[in-house]
mmCIF file of C-alpha atoms and ligand atoms in Angstrom:
data_model
loop_
_atom_site.group_PDB
_atom_site.id
_atom_site.type_symbol
_atom_site.label_atom_id
_atom_site.label_comp_id
_atom_site.label_asym_id
_atom_site.label_seq_id
_atom_site.Cartn_x
_atom_site.Cartn_y
_atom_site.Cartn_z
ATOM 1 C CA MET J 1085 -33.040 -157.978 -98.758
ATOM 2 C CA GLU J 1086 -33.093 -160.714 -96.153
ATOM 3 C CA LYS J 1087 -29.818 -161.279 -94.298
ATOM 4 C CA SER J 1088 -28.880 -164.517 -92.590
ATOM 5 C CA ILE J 1089 -27.554 -164.410 -89.054
ATOM 6 C CA TYR J 1090 -26.085 -167.521 -87.475
ATOM 7 C CA LEU J 1091 -26.080 -167.637 -83.671
ATOM 8 C CA LEU J 1092 -23.463 -169.614 -81.754
ATOM 9 C CA PRO J 1093 -24.147 -169.019 -78.053
ATOM 10 C CA GLY J 1094 -21.444 -171.470 -76.949
ATOM 11 C CA ASP J 1095 -20.740 -172.079 -73.270
ATOM 12 C CA GLY J 1096 -21.146 -170.509 -69.849
ATOM 13 C CA ILE J 1097 -22.555 -166.991 -69.891
ATOM 14 C CA GLY J 1098 -22.518 -167.188 -73.707
ATOM 15 C CA GLN J 1099 -26.006 -168.684 -73.556
ATOM 16 C CA GLU J 1100 -27.340 -165.964 -71.250
ATOM 17 C CA ILE J 1101 -25.943 -162.967 -73.107
ATOM 18 C CA MET J 1102 -26.992 -164.366 -76.488
ATOM 19 C CA ALA J 1103 -30.608 -164.426 -75.285
ATOM 20 C CA GLU J 1104 -30.349 -160.651 -74.722
ATOM 21 C CA ALA J 1105 -28.771 -160.098 -78.144
ATOM 22 C CA VAL J 1106 -31.696 -161.941 -79.710
ATOM 23 C CA LYS J 1107 -34.105 -159.492 -78.065
ATOM 24 C CA ILE J 1108 -32.296 -156.688 -79.891
ATOM 25 C CA LEU J 1109 -32.503 -158.552 -83.215
ATOM 26 C CA ASP J 1110 -36.213 -159.182 -82.629
ATOM 27 C CA TRP J 1111 -36.778 -155.510 -81.927
ATOM 28 C CA VAL J 1112 -34.949 -154.431 -85.089
ATOM 29 C CA GLN J 1113 -37.026 -156.901 -87.111
ATOM 30 C CA GLY J 1114 -40.245 -155.861 -85.407
ATOM 31 C CA GLN J 1115 -39.580 -152.255 -86.407
ATOM 32 C CA GLY J 1116 -39.061 -153.314 -90.009
ATOM 33 C CA LEU J 1117 -35.512 -151.914 -89.929
ATOM 34 C CA ALA J 1118 -34.032 -155.146 -91.252
ATOM 35 C CA SER J 1119 -35.186 -158.521 -92.431
ATOM 36 C CA LEU J 1120 -33.200 -161.263 -90.733
ATOM 37 C CA ALA J 1121 -33.239 -165.032 -91.086
ATOM 38 C CA ILE J 1122 -31.894 -166.329 -87.793
ATOM 39 C CA ARG J 1123 -30.515 -169.811 -87.241
ATOM 40 C CA GLU J 1124 -28.654 -171.263 -84.282
ATOM 41 C CA GLY J 1125 -25.874 -173.822 -83.946
ATOM 42 C CA LEU J 1126 -23.392 -175.480 -81.635
ATOM 43 C CA ILE J 1127 -19.802 -174.592 -80.805
ATOM 44 C CA GLY J 1128 -17.353 -175.153 -77.942
ATOM 45 C CA GLY J 1129 -17.903 -177.412 -74.955
ATOM 46 C CA THR J 1130 -21.647 -177.571 -75.549
ATOM 47 C CA ALA J 1131 -20.974 -178.867 -79.052
ATOM 48 C CA TYR J 1132 -18.446 -181.355 -77.690
ATOM 49 C CA ASP J 1133 -20.964 -182.730 -75.182
ATOM 50 C CA ARG J 1134 -23.619 -183.245 -77.837
ATOM 51 C CA THR J 1135 -21.527 -184.255 -80.862
ATOM 52 C CA GLY J 1136 -18.051 -185.212 -79.646
ATOM 53 C CA THR J 1137 -16.355 -182.243 -81.339
ATOM 54 C CA PRO J 1138 -16.157 -178.542 -80.400
ATOM 55 C CA LEU J 1139 -16.657 -177.566 -84.051
ATOM 56 C CA PRO J 1140 -19.157 -179.801 -85.896
ATOM 57 C CA ALA J 1141 -18.933 -179.739 -89.704
ATOM 58 C CA VAL J 1142 -22.507 -178.452 -89.919
ATOM 59 C CA THR J 1143 -21.524 -175.431 -87.798
ATOM 60 C CA VAL J 1144 -18.736 -174.574 -90.241
ATOM 61 C CA ALA J 1145 -21.038 -175.001 -93.241
ATOM 62 C CA GLU J 1146 -23.824 -172.883 -91.746
ATOM 63 C CA ALA J 1147 -21.377 -170.193 -90.603
ATOM 64 C CA LYS J 1148 -19.870 -169.993 -94.089
ATOM 65 C CA ALA J 1149 -23.315 -169.649 -95.627
ATOM 66 C CA ALA J 1150 -24.426 -166.877 -93.241
ATOM 67 C CA ASP J 1151 -23.995 -163.146 -93.806
ATOM 68 C CA ALA J 1152 -22.833 -162.794 -90.216
ATOM 69 C CA VAL J 1153 -22.122 -165.012 -87.227
ATOM 70 C CA LEU J 1154 -22.840 -163.908 -83.668
ATOM 71 C CA LEU J 1155 -20.858 -165.809 -81.064
ATOM 72 C CA GLY J 1156 -21.263 -165.796 -77.262
ATOM 73 C CA ALA J 1157 -18.231 -167.425 -75.634
ATOM 74 C CA VAL J 1158 -16.600 -170.831 -75.324
ATOM 75 C CA GLY J 1159 -14.834 -172.768 -72.599
ATOM 76 C CA GLY J 1160 -15.321 -173.899 -69.039
ATOM 77 C CA VAL J 1161 -13.747 -175.809 -66.182
ATOM 78 C CA LYS J 1162 -15.689 -178.914 -67.186
ATOM 79 C CA TRP J 1163 -13.682 -179.292 -70.409
ATOM 80 C CA GLU J 1164 -10.232 -178.210 -69.189
ATOM 81 C CA SER J 1165 -8.855 -181.725 -68.865
ATOM 82 C CA LEU J 1166 -9.812 -182.724 -72.414
ATOM 83 C CA ASP J 1167 -7.171 -183.273 -75.055
ATOM 84 C CA TYR J 1168 -6.163 -180.033 -76.825
ATOM 85 C CA ALA J 1169 -7.669 -181.252 -80.082
ATOM 86 C CA VAL J 1170 -11.221 -181.240 -78.681
ATOM 87 C CA ARG J 1171 -11.091 -178.376 -76.194
ATOM 88 C CA PRO J 1172 -13.814 -175.738 -76.585
ATOM 89 C CA GLU J 1173 -11.159 -173.138 -77.572
ATOM 90 C CA ARG J 1174 -10.326 -175.271 -80.606
ATOM 91 C CA GLY J 1175 -13.871 -174.620 -81.792
ATOM 92 C CA LEU J 1176 -13.285 -170.887 -81.687
ATOM 93 C CA LEU J 1177 -9.841 -171.064 -83.299
ATOM 94 C CA GLY J 1178 -11.216 -173.500 -85.864
ATOM 95 C CA ILE J 1179 -14.063 -171.269 -86.953
ATOM 96 C CA ARG J 1180 -11.714 -168.273 -87.227
ATOM 97 C CA LYS J 1181 -9.483 -170.352 -89.504
ATOM 98 C CA GLU J 1182 -12.294 -171.938 -91.534
ATOM 99 C CA LEU J 1183 -13.907 -168.560 -92.226
ATOM 100 C CA ASP J 1184 -10.463 -166.989 -92.762
ATOM 101 C CA LEU J 1185 -11.268 -164.193 -90.320
ATOM 102 C CA TYR J 1186 -7.911 -162.478 -90.451
ATOM 103 C CA CYS J 1187 -8.840 -159.026 -89.217
ATOM 104 C CA ASN J 1188 -10.030 -158.706 -85.630
ATOM 105 C CA LEU J 1189 -11.232 -155.282 -84.519
ATOM 106 C CA ARG J 1190 -11.245 -154.688 -80.782
ATOM 107 C CA PRO J 1191 -12.284 -151.176 -79.870
ATOM 108 C CA ALA J 1192 -11.453 -149.951 -76.369
ATOM 109 C CA GLN J 1193 -13.560 -146.941 -75.614
ATOM 110 C CA VAL J 1194 -14.214 -145.382 -72.255
ATOM 111 C CA PHE J 1195 -17.872 -144.843 -71.562
ATOM 112 C CA PRO J 1196 -17.995 -141.480 -69.777
ATOM 113 C CA GLN J 1197 -20.509 -142.989 -67.334
ATOM 114 C CA LEU J 1198 -17.888 -145.557 -66.325
ATOM 115 C CA ALA J 1199 -14.739 -143.411 -66.272
ATOM 116 C CA ASN J 1200 -14.375 -144.126 -62.567
ATOM 117 C CA ALA J 1201 -14.620 -147.878 -63.035
ATOM 118 C CA SER J 1202 -11.041 -148.282 -64.325
ATOM 119 C CA THR J 1203 -8.290 -149.157 -61.889
ATOM 120 C CA LEU J 1204 -6.270 -146.348 -63.518
ATOM 121 C CA LYS J 1205 -6.780 -142.701 -62.611
ATOM 122 C CA PRO J 1206 -9.775 -141.159 -64.395
ATOM 123 C CA GLU J 1207 -7.574 -138.391 -65.869
ATOM 124 C CA VAL J 1208 -5.371 -141.035 -67.525
ATOM 125 C CA VAL J 1209 -8.219 -142.958 -69.142
ATOM 126 C CA ALA J 1210 -10.753 -140.190 -69.867
ATOM 127 C CA GLY J 1211 -11.558 -139.976 -73.548
ATOM 128 C CA ILE J 1212 -9.653 -143.098 -74.567
ATOM 129 C CA ASP J 1213 -10.673 -144.406 -77.977
ATOM 130 C CA ILE J 1214 -8.296 -147.102 -79.177
ATOM 131 C CA MET J 1215 -8.870 -149.609 -81.956
ATOM 132 C CA VAL J 1216 -6.756 -152.745 -81.715
ATOM 133 C CA VAL J 1217 -6.474 -154.482 -85.093
ATOM 134 C CA ARG J 1218 -5.336 -158.013 -84.319
ATOM 135 C CA GLU J 1219 -4.282 -160.497 -86.996
ATOM 136 C CA LEU J 1220 -6.512 -163.473 -86.213
ATOM 137 C CA SER J 1221 -5.969 -166.393 -88.537
ATOM 138 C CA SER J 1222 -2.234 -167.006 -88.475
ATOM 139 C CA GLY J 1223 0.883 -166.450 -86.376
ATOM 140 C CA ILE J 1224 1.874 -168.622 -83.438
ATOM 141 C CA TYR J 1225 -1.733 -169.690 -82.864
ATOM 142 C CA PHE J 1226 -1.623 -171.783 -86.026
ATOM 143 C CA GLY J 1227 2.050 -172.164 -86.998
ATOM 144 C CA GLN J 1228 3.620 -175.591 -87.574
ATOM 145 C CA PRO J 1229 5.396 -177.442 -86.069
ATOM 146 C CA ARG J 1230 3.516 -177.461 -82.803
ATOM 147 C CA GLY J 1231 2.973 -179.896 -79.974
ATOM 148 C CA VAL J 1232 4.688 -181.709 -77.140
ATOM 149 C CA GLU J 1233 6.886 -184.739 -77.724
ATOM 150 C CA THR J 1234 8.815 -187.020 -75.394
ATOM 151 C CA LEU J 1235 12.502 -187.298 -76.255
ATOM 152 C CA PRO J 1236 14.554 -190.548 -76.012
ATOM 153 C CA ASP J 1237 16.203 -189.200 -72.828
ATOM 154 C CA GLY J 1238 12.786 -188.831 -71.196
ATOM 155 C CA ARG J 1239 12.616 -185.063 -71.315
ATOM 156 C CA LYS J 1240 9.615 -183.478 -72.981
ATOM 157 C CA LYS J 1241 9.851 -180.843 -75.657
ATOM 158 C CA GLY J 1242 7.089 -178.307 -76.282
ATOM 159 C CA VAL J 1243 7.020 -176.335 -79.534
ATOM 160 C CA ASN J 1244 4.931 -173.586 -81.060
ATOM 161 C CA THR J 1245 5.970 -171.660 -84.126
ATOM 162 C CA GLU J 1246 5.375 -168.045 -85.110
ATOM 163 C CA VAL J 1247 4.818 -167.990 -88.872
ATOM 164 C CA TYR J 1248 3.695 -165.130 -91.109
ATOM 165 C CA TYR J 1249 3.639 -165.005 -94.888
ATOM 166 C CA THR J 1250 3.883 -161.581 -96.500
ATOM 167 C CA ASP J 1251 0.397 -161.801 -98.023
ATOM 168 C CA GLU J 1252 -1.051 -162.469 -94.561
ATOM 169 C CA ILE J 1253 0.633 -159.342 -93.222
ATOM 170 C CA VAL J 1254 -0.325 -157.239 -96.243
ATOM 171 C CA ARG J 1255 -4.054 -157.969 -96.061
ATOM 172 C CA VAL J 1256 -4.475 -157.155 -92.377
ATOM 173 C CA ALA J 1257 -2.193 -154.117 -92.686
ATOM 174 C CA ARG J 1258 -4.363 -152.742 -95.513
ATOM 175 C CA ARG J 1259 -7.442 -153.046 -93.318
ATOM 176 C CA ALA J 1260 -5.646 -151.242 -90.495
ATOM 177 C CA PHE J 1261 -4.491 -148.393 -92.749
ATOM 178 C CA GLU J 1262 -8.030 -148.002 -94.071
ATOM 179 C CA ILE J 1263 -9.468 -147.904 -90.563
ATOM 180 C CA ALA J 1264 -6.829 -145.376 -89.484
ATOM 181 C CA GLY J 1265 -7.847 -143.244 -92.465
ATOM 182 C CA LYS J 1266 -11.404 -143.085 -91.133
ATOM 183 C CA ARG J 1267 -10.143 -142.131 -87.664
ATOM 184 C CA SER J 1268 -7.293 -139.824 -86.653
ATOM 185 C CA GLY J 1269 -4.891 -141.030 -89.346
ATOM 186 C CA ARG J 1270 -2.390 -142.531 -86.891
ATOM 187 C CA LEU J 1271 -1.361 -146.175 -86.963
ATOM 188 C CA CYS J 1272 1.042 -147.850 -84.548
ATOM 189 C CA SER J 1273 2.299 -151.287 -85.575
ATOM 190 C CA VAL J 1274 3.435 -153.418 -82.635
ATOM 191 C CA ASP J 1275 6.078 -156.142 -83.023
ATOM 192 C CA LYS J 1276 9.194 -157.636 -81.441
ATOM 193 C CA ALA J 1277 11.428 -156.938 -84.418
ATOM 194 C CA ASN J 1278 14.530 -156.604 -82.219
ATOM 195 C CA VAL J 1279 14.378 -160.310 -81.371
ATOM 196 C CA LEU J 1280 11.972 -162.204 -83.626
ATOM 197 C CA GLU J 1281 12.797 -162.411 -87.349
ATOM 198 C CA CYS J 1282 9.192 -163.186 -88.154
ATOM 199 C CA THR J 1283 8.048 -159.877 -86.697
ATOM 200 C CA GLU J 1284 10.940 -158.053 -88.362
ATOM 201 C CA LEU J 1285 9.323 -159.246 -91.591
ATOM 202 C CA TRP J 1286 6.041 -157.948 -90.166
ATOM 203 C CA ARG J 1287 7.540 -154.489 -89.651
ATOM 204 C CA LYS J 1288 9.171 -154.317 -93.094
ATOM 205 C CA THR J 1289 5.993 -155.455 -94.791
ATOM 206 C CA VAL J 1290 3.818 -152.942 -92.906
ATOM 207 C CA ILE J 1291 6.224 -150.173 -93.981
ATOM 208 C CA GLU J 1292 5.901 -151.298 -97.611
ATOM 209 C CA VAL J 1293 2.106 -151.336 -97.425
ATOM 210 C CA GLY J 1294 2.287 -147.885 -95.836
ATOM 211 C CA ALA J 1295 3.710 -146.455 -99.059
ATOM 212 C CA ASP J 1296 0.186 -146.766 -100.486
ATOM 213 C CA TYR J 1297 -1.252 -144.698 -97.629
ATOM 214 C CA PRO J 1298 0.766 -141.471 -97.572
ATOM 215 C CA GLY J 1299 -1.903 -139.726 -95.483
ATOM 216 C CA ILE J 1300 -1.408 -142.075 -92.518
ATOM 217 C CA VAL J 1301 1.267 -141.463 -89.907
ATOM 218 C CA LEU J 1302 2.814 -144.882 -89.270
ATOM 219 C CA SER J 1303 4.818 -145.622 -86.142
ATOM 220 C CA HIS J 1304 6.299 -148.822 -84.706
ATOM 221 C CA MET J 1305 6.667 -150.054 -81.169
ATOM 222 C CA TYR J 1306 8.115 -153.152 -79.550
ATOM 223 C CA VAL J 1307 5.463 -155.089 -77.698
ATOM 224 C CA ASP J 1308 7.065 -154.745 -74.264
ATOM 225 C CA ASN J 1309 7.170 -150.982 -74.636
ATOM 226 C CA ALA J 1310 3.603 -150.948 -76.007
ATOM 227 C CA ALA J 1311 2.361 -152.850 -72.956
ATOM 228 C CA MET J 1312 4.007 -150.234 -70.761
ATOM 229 C CA GLN J 1313 2.872 -147.215 -72.818
ATOM 230 C CA LEU J 1314 -0.741 -148.454 -72.772
ATOM 231 C CA ILE J 1315 -0.767 -147.990 -69.008
ATOM 232 C CA ARG J 1316 1.507 -144.943 -68.860
ATOM 233 C CA ASN J 1317 -0.159 -142.809 -71.490
ATOM 234 C CA PRO J 1318 -2.939 -144.655 -73.336
ATOM 235 C CA ARG J 1319 -4.214 -141.552 -75.110
ATOM 236 C CA GLN J 1320 -1.174 -141.551 -77.417
ATOM 237 C CA PHE J 1321 -2.750 -144.510 -79.271
ATOM 238 C CA ASP J 1322 -5.400 -144.492 -81.940
ATOM 239 C CA VAL J 1323 -5.159 -147.597 -84.149
ATOM 240 C CA ILE J 1324 -2.835 -150.397 -83.034
ATOM 241 C CA LEU J 1325 -1.983 -153.101 -85.584
ATOM 242 C CA THR J 1326 -0.401 -156.279 -84.289
ATOM 243 C CA THR J 1327 0.042 -160.044 -84.547
ATOM 244 C CA ASN J 1328 -2.333 -162.688 -83.260
ATOM 245 C CA LEU J 1329 -0.602 -163.363 -79.934
ATOM 246 C CA PHE J 1330 0.400 -159.773 -79.149
ATOM 247 C CA GLY J 1331 -3.129 -158.664 -80.068
ATOM 248 C CA ASP J 1332 -4.635 -161.212 -77.695
ATOM 249 C CA ILE J 1333 -2.586 -159.819 -74.841
ATOM 250 C CA LEU J 1334 -2.740 -156.103 -75.645
ATOM 251 C CA SER J 1335 -6.499 -156.138 -76.259
ATOM 252 C CA ASP J 1336 -7.142 -157.556 -72.782
ATOM 253 C CA GLU J 1337 -4.876 -154.878 -71.371
ATOM 254 C CA ALA J 1338 -6.591 -152.137 -73.376
ATOM 255 C CA SER J 1339 -9.994 -153.361 -72.222
ATOM 256 C CA MET J 1340 -9.089 -152.767 -68.607
ATOM 257 C CA LEU J 1341 -8.383 -149.107 -69.333
ATOM 258 C CA THR J 1342 -12.106 -148.848 -69.917
ATOM 259 C CA GLY J 1343 -13.087 -150.349 -66.583
ATOM 260 C CA SER J 1344 -14.760 -153.549 -67.640
ATOM 261 C CA ILE J 1345 -14.067 -156.273 -70.108
ATOM 262 C CA GLY J 1346 -17.835 -156.837 -69.951
ATOM 263 C CA MET J 1347 -18.430 -153.758 -72.109
ATOM 264 C CA LEU J 1348 -16.256 -154.455 -75.121
ATOM 265 C CA PRO J 1349 -17.417 -155.936 -78.429
ATOM 266 C CA SER J 1350 -15.351 -157.213 -81.330
ATOM 267 C CA ALA J 1351 -15.610 -157.896 -85.032
ATOM 268 C CA SER J 1352 -13.640 -160.600 -86.832
ATOM 269 C CA LEU J 1353 -13.608 -159.959 -90.542
ATOM 270 C CA GLY J 1354 -12.513 -161.949 -93.552
ATOM 271 C CA ASP J 1355 -13.090 -161.293 -97.234
ATOM 272 C CA ARG J 1356 -16.241 -163.434 -97.325
ATOM 273 C CA SER J 1357 -17.344 -163.881 -93.706
ATOM 274 C CA ALA J 1358 -17.751 -161.906 -90.516
ATOM 275 C CA LEU J 1359 -18.113 -162.958 -86.916
ATOM 276 C CA TYR J 1360 -19.050 -160.760 -83.968
ATOM 277 C CA GLU J 1361 -18.416 -161.593 -80.339
ATOM 278 C CA PRO J 1362 -17.747 -159.918 -77.009
ATOM 279 C CA ILE J 1363 -14.054 -159.955 -76.138
ATOM 280 C CA HIS J 1364 -14.701 -161.542 -72.749
ATOM 281 C CA GLY J 1365 -14.845 -165.277 -72.149
ATOM 282 C CA SER J 1366 -17.470 -167.688 -70.864
ATOM 283 C CA ALA J 1367 -16.972 -166.678 -67.201
ATOM 284 C CA PRO J 1368 -17.640 -170.112 -65.661
ATOM 285 C CA ASP J 1369 -17.588 -168.566 -62.169
ATOM 286 C CA ILE J 1370 -20.825 -166.670 -62.787
ATOM 287 C CA ALA J 1371 -22.431 -168.827 -65.485
ATOM 288 C CA GLY J 1372 -26.092 -169.628 -64.885
ATOM 289 C CA MET J 1373 -26.451 -166.995 -62.164
ATOM 290 C CA GLY J 1374 -28.123 -164.381 -64.345
ATOM 291 C CA VAL J 1375 -25.648 -161.670 -63.389
ATOM 292 C CA ALA J 1376 -23.444 -161.462 -66.522
ATOM 293 C CA ASN J 1377 -23.182 -158.152 -68.344
ATOM 294 C CA PRO J 1378 -24.880 -158.506 -71.762
ATOM 295 C CA LEU J 1379 -23.667 -155.121 -73.044
ATOM 296 C CA ALA J 1380 -20.528 -156.351 -74.835
ATOM 297 C CA MET J 1381 -22.707 -158.871 -76.691
ATOM 298 C CA ILE J 1382 -25.297 -156.210 -77.490
ATOM 299 C CA LEU J 1383 -22.562 -153.832 -78.693
ATOM 300 C CA SER J 1384 -21.240 -156.678 -80.872
ATOM 301 C CA VAL J 1385 -24.685 -156.751 -82.491
ATOM 302 C CA ALA J 1386 -24.275 -153.012 -83.132
ATOM 303 C CA MET J 1387 -20.901 -153.653 -84.803
ATOM 304 C CA MET J 1388 -22.573 -156.276 -86.995
ATOM 305 C CA PHE J 1389 -25.164 -153.786 -88.202
ATOM 306 C CA LYS J 1390 -22.391 -151.319 -88.964
ATOM 307 C CA TYR J 1391 -19.742 -153.487 -90.612
ATOM 308 C CA THR J 1392 -21.691 -156.301 -92.275
ATOM 309 C CA LEU J 1393 -25.325 -155.313 -92.651
ATOM 310 C CA ASN J 1394 -24.548 -151.751 -93.757
ATOM 311 C CA LEU J 1395 -27.107 -150.279 -91.404
ATOM 312 C CA PRO J 1396 -24.995 -147.777 -89.445
ATOM 313 C CA GLU J 1397 -28.138 -145.981 -88.262
ATOM 314 C CA VAL J 1398 -29.312 -149.166 -86.520
ATOM 315 C CA ALA J 1399 -25.848 -149.541 -84.981
ATOM 316 C CA ASP J 1400 -25.987 -145.943 -83.710
ATOM 317 C CA ARG J 1401 -29.403 -146.551 -82.284
ATOM 318 C CA ILE J 1402 -28.250 -149.599 -80.321
ATOM 319 C CA GLU J 1403 -25.201 -147.719 -79.033
ATOM 320 C CA ARG J 1404 -27.345 -144.777 -77.961
ATOM 321 C CA ALA J 1405 -29.706 -147.139 -76.140
ATOM 322 C CA VAL J 1406 -26.754 -148.588 -74.215
ATOM 323 C CA HIS J 1407 -25.662 -145.074 -73.245
ATOM 324 C CA ARG J 1408 -29.199 -144.305 -72.115
ATOM 325 C CA VAL J 1409 -29.411 -147.267 -69.724
ATOM 326 C CA LEU J 1410 -26.002 -146.349 -68.292
ATOM 327 C CA ASP J 1411 -27.155 -142.736 -67.921
ATOM 328 C CA ALA J 1412 -30.206 -144.049 -66.074
ATOM 329 C CA GLY J 1413 -27.846 -145.650 -63.549
ATOM 330 C CA LEU J 1414 -28.397 -149.315 -64.404
ATOM 331 C CA ARG J 1415 -25.339 -151.464 -63.749
ATOM 332 C CA THR J 1416 -24.553 -155.166 -63.801
ATOM 333 C CA ALA J 1417 -22.296 -156.441 -61.009
ATOM 334 C CA ASP J 1418 -19.043 -156.042 -62.975
ATOM 335 C CA ILE J 1419 -19.556 -152.297 -63.452
ATOM 336 C CA MET J 1420 -21.496 -151.620 -60.249
ATOM 337 C CA GLN J 1421 -20.697 -148.357 -58.484
ATOM 338 C CA GLU J 1422 -22.079 -146.657 -55.408
ATOM 339 C CA GLY J 1423 -25.445 -145.010 -55.884
ATOM 340 C CA MET J 1424 -26.283 -147.009 -59.022
ATOM 341 C CA THR J 1425 -28.999 -149.610 -59.519
ATOM 342 C CA LYS J 1426 -27.740 -153.174 -59.715
ATOM 343 C CA VAL J 1427 -29.496 -155.322 -62.307
ATOM 344 C CA GLY J 1428 -29.068 -158.803 -63.733
ATOM 345 C CA THR J 1429 -28.545 -159.965 -67.304
ATOM 346 C CA VAL J 1430 -32.214 -160.123 -68.300
ATOM 347 C CA ALA J 1431 -33.154 -156.785 -66.740
ATOM 348 C CA MET J 1432 -30.211 -155.112 -68.487
ATOM 349 C CA GLY J 1433 -31.231 -156.570 -71.855
ATOM 350 C CA ASP J 1434 -34.849 -155.532 -71.323
ATOM 351 C CA ALA J 1435 -33.745 -152.016 -70.399
ATOM 352 C CA VAL J 1436 -31.752 -151.673 -73.620
ATOM 353 C CA VAL J 1437 -34.746 -152.835 -75.676
ATOM 354 C CA LYS J 1438 -36.937 -150.319 -73.878
ATOM 355 C CA ALA J 1439 -34.377 -147.577 -74.477
ATOM 356 C CA LEU J 1440 -34.322 -148.425 -78.194
ATOM 357 C CA ALA J 1441 -37.906 -147.292 -78.464
HETATM 358 C C1 LIG P 278 -9.716 -164.177 -77.310
HETATM 359 C C2 LIG P 278 -9.558 -165.396 -76.428
HETATM 360 C C3 LIG P 278 -9.197 -166.581 -77.307
HETATM 361 C C4 LIG P 278 -7.868 -166.269 -77.952
HETATM 362 C C5 LIG P 278 -9.153 -167.929 -76.570
HETATM 363 C C6 LIG P 278 -10.439 -168.221 -75.860
HETATM 364 C C7 LIG P 278 -8.791 -169.053 -77.493
HETATM 365 O O1 LIG P 278 -8.633 -165.158 -75.428
HETATM 366 O O2 LIG P 278 -10.592 -164.187 -78.199
HETATM 367 O O3 LIG P 278 -8.999 -163.202 -77.101
HETATM 368 O O4 LIG P 278 -6.807 -166.521 -77.374
HETATM 369 O O5 LIG P 278 -7.869 -165.758 -79.089
HETATM 370 MG MG1 LIG P 279 -7.913 -163.158 -75.373
#
């Protein structure tokens, strides 16, 4: 059956890495492994420049209609002075909300070929395989009231609000328990229940959901301790479940255990939609130079085949191809090490396609 894939390259290196992802899709199609109807749309600063909004209505409609959305990255210096309401990031947050993508999976796995690339000691990071499950469509990112107002006395007041409803906690917790069940059976829920009532509700609700998953060992950690433990002894973690903001922060931290943020894919899942994107940003400093690492984008394509298109064998094949090019010593600048062969974005994408065959 034909599946519809909607491409949103976005800004900066998003455009360059998406071109490499498309090569993978073309290869899969060419082999007859899947039948894909591919369309492309606008999001972020690029969308703002052409339409006056970072999230055009047609983008939302097409994304909702698609089986899966592939997104590059959004943002750039050029748009930083714009009003919050039309910043590129609002496009990304908007599509997460519109598609109700509440469950964000951010795997942090060390590629053995890159174990030396982390700033931590190799013996600390070797064998790390952590899955961060980040709530993505609620919390302080979306809570009301929000904004900055000027008071009568001339001072300004800035407000953001952490809000979670029990059903929002329950649905992402269920996903996390199910994922933990397919892995080592350990789930650590991260909160700040000693200070924030909202995350005390988070903890209580996760415990209640846990009653339905007696096979899973559930633990809890305050976010400050979790940030410390991730560096001290990252191997203690398997699945981490946390709120939108804490997940944003901890997933960047976890990515650095693996050496490069340029290697890590993500899946954002709702009940009806799914979006796949690398966890890195649009990297304005290297945009247009042809040096960006396309592997996180390519691995996001692999996640799409696994989680949405139900073709785990295609996902495995893409992952194996990535391992093969790393084994062959090819490296983009971000993961470059002595004795390896430095390649650009296009050459890396071509090498993965070649390794697929
Ligand atoms: C991420 C990013 C986004 C976020 C930004 C670009 C809005 O940091 O996907 O982690 O904060 O969620
Ligand atoms: Mg982030």
